[in-house]
């Protein structure tokens, strides 16, 4: 009988840490739930704009990520074609065309790099706006991020088509 009480006390001590009662556990979770249901009154006027901008950013990001995934696949294909041409010793005949295509692709990557640097900076500014609760500036920053993503999409599409051209010239 004593063994049952000892085992019960041991099991109970594992469930409830020392110094914390079951009542304090429930009150902490209740206060946390109450805090999450209350909105920041300064954010309320900007909430719909912030939500709209975040949705735009999310769709732009999804579009750009899809294009980037296709570009990665094409880069792998280019590498395999170059390796095949090296083994077949047909790469020297295509050298001039490849140099021109590489220059175009390099220009595309440079313009993408500039946009990426601006995106990273704007995202950091947006995070500081959230922590400082500067919601008017946050809406503006989110709008800038969305417009940068929108300007990134045609460059990614151009890079993808340039890689297609490179693949077709390597396949000949």
Coordinates of C-alpha atoms in Angstrom, one line a residue:
X1 CA 0.0 0.0 0.0
X2 CA 2.8 2.4 0.8
X3 CA 4.4 1.5 -2.5
X4 CA 1.3 2.6 -4.3
X5 CA 1.4 6.0 -2.6
X6 CA 5.1 6.4 -3.3
X7 CA 4.5 5.6 -7.0
X8 CA 1.6 8.0 -7.1
X9 CA 3.5 10.8 -5.5
X10 CA 6.4 10.1 -7.9
X11 CA 4.1 10.2 -10.9
X12 CA 2.5 13.4 -9.6
X13 CA 5.9 15.1 -9.0
X14 CA 6.8 14.4 -12.6
X15 CA 3.7 16.1 -13.9
X16 CA 3.9 19.2 -11.8
X17 CA 7.3 20.8 -11.3
X18 CA 8.3 21.9 -7.8
X19 CA 7.1 25.4 -6.9
X20 CA 4.4 25.5 -9.5
X21 CA 0.9 24.6 -8.7
X22 CA -1.8 23.6 -11.1
X23 CA -3.6 26.8 -10.4
X24 CA -0.7 29.0 -11.5
X25 CA -0.4 27.0 -14.7
X26 CA -3.9 27.7 -15.7
X27 CA -3.8 31.4 -14.8
X28 CA -0.7 31.8 -16.9
X29 CA -2.3 30.3 -19.9
X30 CA -5.5 32.3 -19.3
X31 CA -3.6 35.6 -19.3
X32 CA -1.6 34.6 -22.4
X33 CA -4.9 33.8 -24.2
X34 CA -6.3 37.1 -23.1
X35 CA -3.3 39.0 -24.3
X36 CA -3.4 37.4 -27.7
X37 CA -7.1 38.2 -28.2
X38 CA -6.5 41.9 -27.5
X39 CA -5.4 43.8 -30.6
X40 CA -2.9 46.7 -30.6
X41 CA -5.1 49.8 -30.9
X42 CA -2.5 51.6 -32.9
X43 CA -2.5 48.8 -35.5
X44 CA -6.3 48.7 -36.0
X45 CA -6.5 51.5 -38.7
X46 CA -3.7 49.8 -40.7
X47 CA -4.7 46.2 -40.3
X48 CA -6.6 45.8 -43.6
X49 CA -3.8 47.5 -45.6
X50 CA -1.2 45.4 -43.9
X51 CA -3.1 42.2 -44.6
X52 CA -3.6 43.1 -48.2
X53 CA 0.1 43.9 -48.7
X54 CA 1.1 40.7 -47.0
X55 CA -1.1 38.7 -49.3
X56 CA 0.4 40.5 -52.3
X57 CA 3.9 39.7 -51.0
X58 CA 3.0 36.1 -50.5
X59 CA 1.6 35.6 -54.0
X60 CA 4.6 37.4 -55.5
X61 CA 7.0 35.3 -53.5
X62 CA 5.2 32.1 -54.6
X63 CA 5.5 33.1 -58.2
X64 CA 9.1 34.1 -58.0
X65 CA 10.0 30.9 -56.1
X66 CA 8.4 28.8 -58.8
X67 CA 10.5 30.6 -61.5
X68 CA 13.6 30.2 -59.4
X69 CA 13.0 26.5 -59.0
X70 CA 12.7 26.2 -62.8
X71 CA 15.9 28.2 -63.2
X72 CA 17.8 25.8 -60.9
X73 CA 16.7 22.9 -63.0
X74 CA 17.8 24.6 -66.1
X75 CA 21.2 25.4 -64.6
X76 CA 21.7 21.7 -63.8
X77 CA 20.8 20.9 -67.4
X78 CA 23.3 23.5 -68.6
X79 CA 26.1 21.9 -66.5
X80 CA 25.3 18.4 -67.8
X81 CA 25.3 19.6 -71.4
X82 CA 28.6 21.4 -70.9
X83 CA 30.1 18.2 -69.4
X84 CA 28.9 16.2 -72.4
X85 CA 30.3 18.7 -74.8
X86 CA 33.7 18.6 -73.0
X87 CA 33.8 14.8 -73.3
X88 CA 32.7 15.0 -77.0
X89 CA 35.2 17.9 -77.6
X90 CA 32.5 20.0 -79.3
X91 CA 32.6 22.8 -76.8
X92 CA 35.3 24.8 -78.7
X93 CA 33.0 25.1 -81.7
X94 CA 30.3 26.7 -79.7
X95 CA 32.6 29.0 -77.7
X96 CA 31.6 32.3 -79.3
X97 CA 27.9 31.7 -79.0
X98 CA 28.3 30.6 -75.4
X99 CA 30.3 33.7 -74.4
X100 CA 27.5 36.0 -75.7
X101 CA 24.9 34.0 -73.8
X102 CA 26.9 34.0 -70.6
X103 CA 27.3 37.8 -70.8
X104 CA 23.5 38.2 -71.1
X105 CA 22.9 35.8 -68.2
X106 CA 25.5 37.6 -66.1
X107 CA 23.7 40.9 -66.7
X108 CA 20.4 39.4 -65.6
X109 CA 22.0 38.0 -62.5
X110 CA 23.6 41.4 -61.7
X111 CA 20.2 43.2 -61.9
X112 CA 18.6 40.5 -59.8
X113 CA 21.4 41.0 -57.2
X114 CA 20.5 44.7 -57.0
X115 CA 16.9 44.0 -56.4
X116 CA 17.7 41.3 -53.8
X117 CA 19.9 43.7 -51.8
X118 CA 17.0 46.2 -51.7
X119 CA 14.5 43.5 -50.7
X120 CA 16.7 42.4 -47.8
X121 CA 17.1 46.0 -46.6
X122 CA 13.3 46.7 -46.9
X123 CA 12.5 43.5 -45.0
X124 CA 14.8 44.5 -42.1
X125 CA 13.2 48.0 -42.0
X126 CA 9.7 46.4 -42.0
X127 CA 10.8 44.2 -39.0
X128 CA 12.0 47.2 -37.1
X129 CA 8.7 49.0 -37.9
X130 CA 6.8 46.1 -36.4
X131 CA 8.9 46.1 -33.2
X132 CA 8.5 49.9 -33.0
X133 CA 4.8 49.7 -33.8
X134 CA 5.2 52.2 -36.6
X135 CA 2.4 50.8 -38.7
X136 CA 2.1 53.7 -41.2
X137 CA 5.7 53.2 -42.2
X138 CA 5.1 49.4 -42.2
X139 CA 2.4 49.8 -44.8
X140 CA 4.8 51.8 -47.0
X141 CA 7.6 49.3 -46.5
X142 CA 5.4 46.4 -47.4
X143 CA 4.2 48.2 -50.5
X144 CA 7.9 48.7 -51.5
X145 CA 8.6 45.0 -50.9
X146 CA 5.7 44.0 -53.1
X147 CA 6.8 46.4 -55.9
X148 CA 10.3 45.1 -55.8
X149 CA 9.1 41.5 -56.0
X150 CA 6.9 42.5 -58.9
X151 CA 9.9 44.1 -60.7
X152 CA 11.9 40.9 -59.9
X153 CA 9.5 38.6 -61.8
X154 CA 10.2 39.8 -65.4
X155 CA 13.9 39.6 -64.8
X156 CA 13.6 36.1 -63.5
X157 CA 11.5 35.2 -66.6
X158 CA 14.1 36.8 -68.9
X159 CA 16.8 34.8 -67.1
X160 CA 14.8 31.6 -67.6
X161 CA 14.4 32.3 -71.3
X162 CA 18.1 33.2 -71.6
X163 CA 18.9 29.8 -70.1
X164 CA 16.6 28.1 -72.6
X165 CA 18.5 29.8 -75.4
X166 CA 21.8 28.6 -73.8
X167 CA 20.4 25.1 -73.5
X168 CA 19.3 25.1 -77.2
X169 CA 22.7 26.3 -78.3
X170 CA 24.5 23.7 -76.3
X171 CA 22.1 21.0 -77.6
X172 CA 23.1 21.6 -81.2

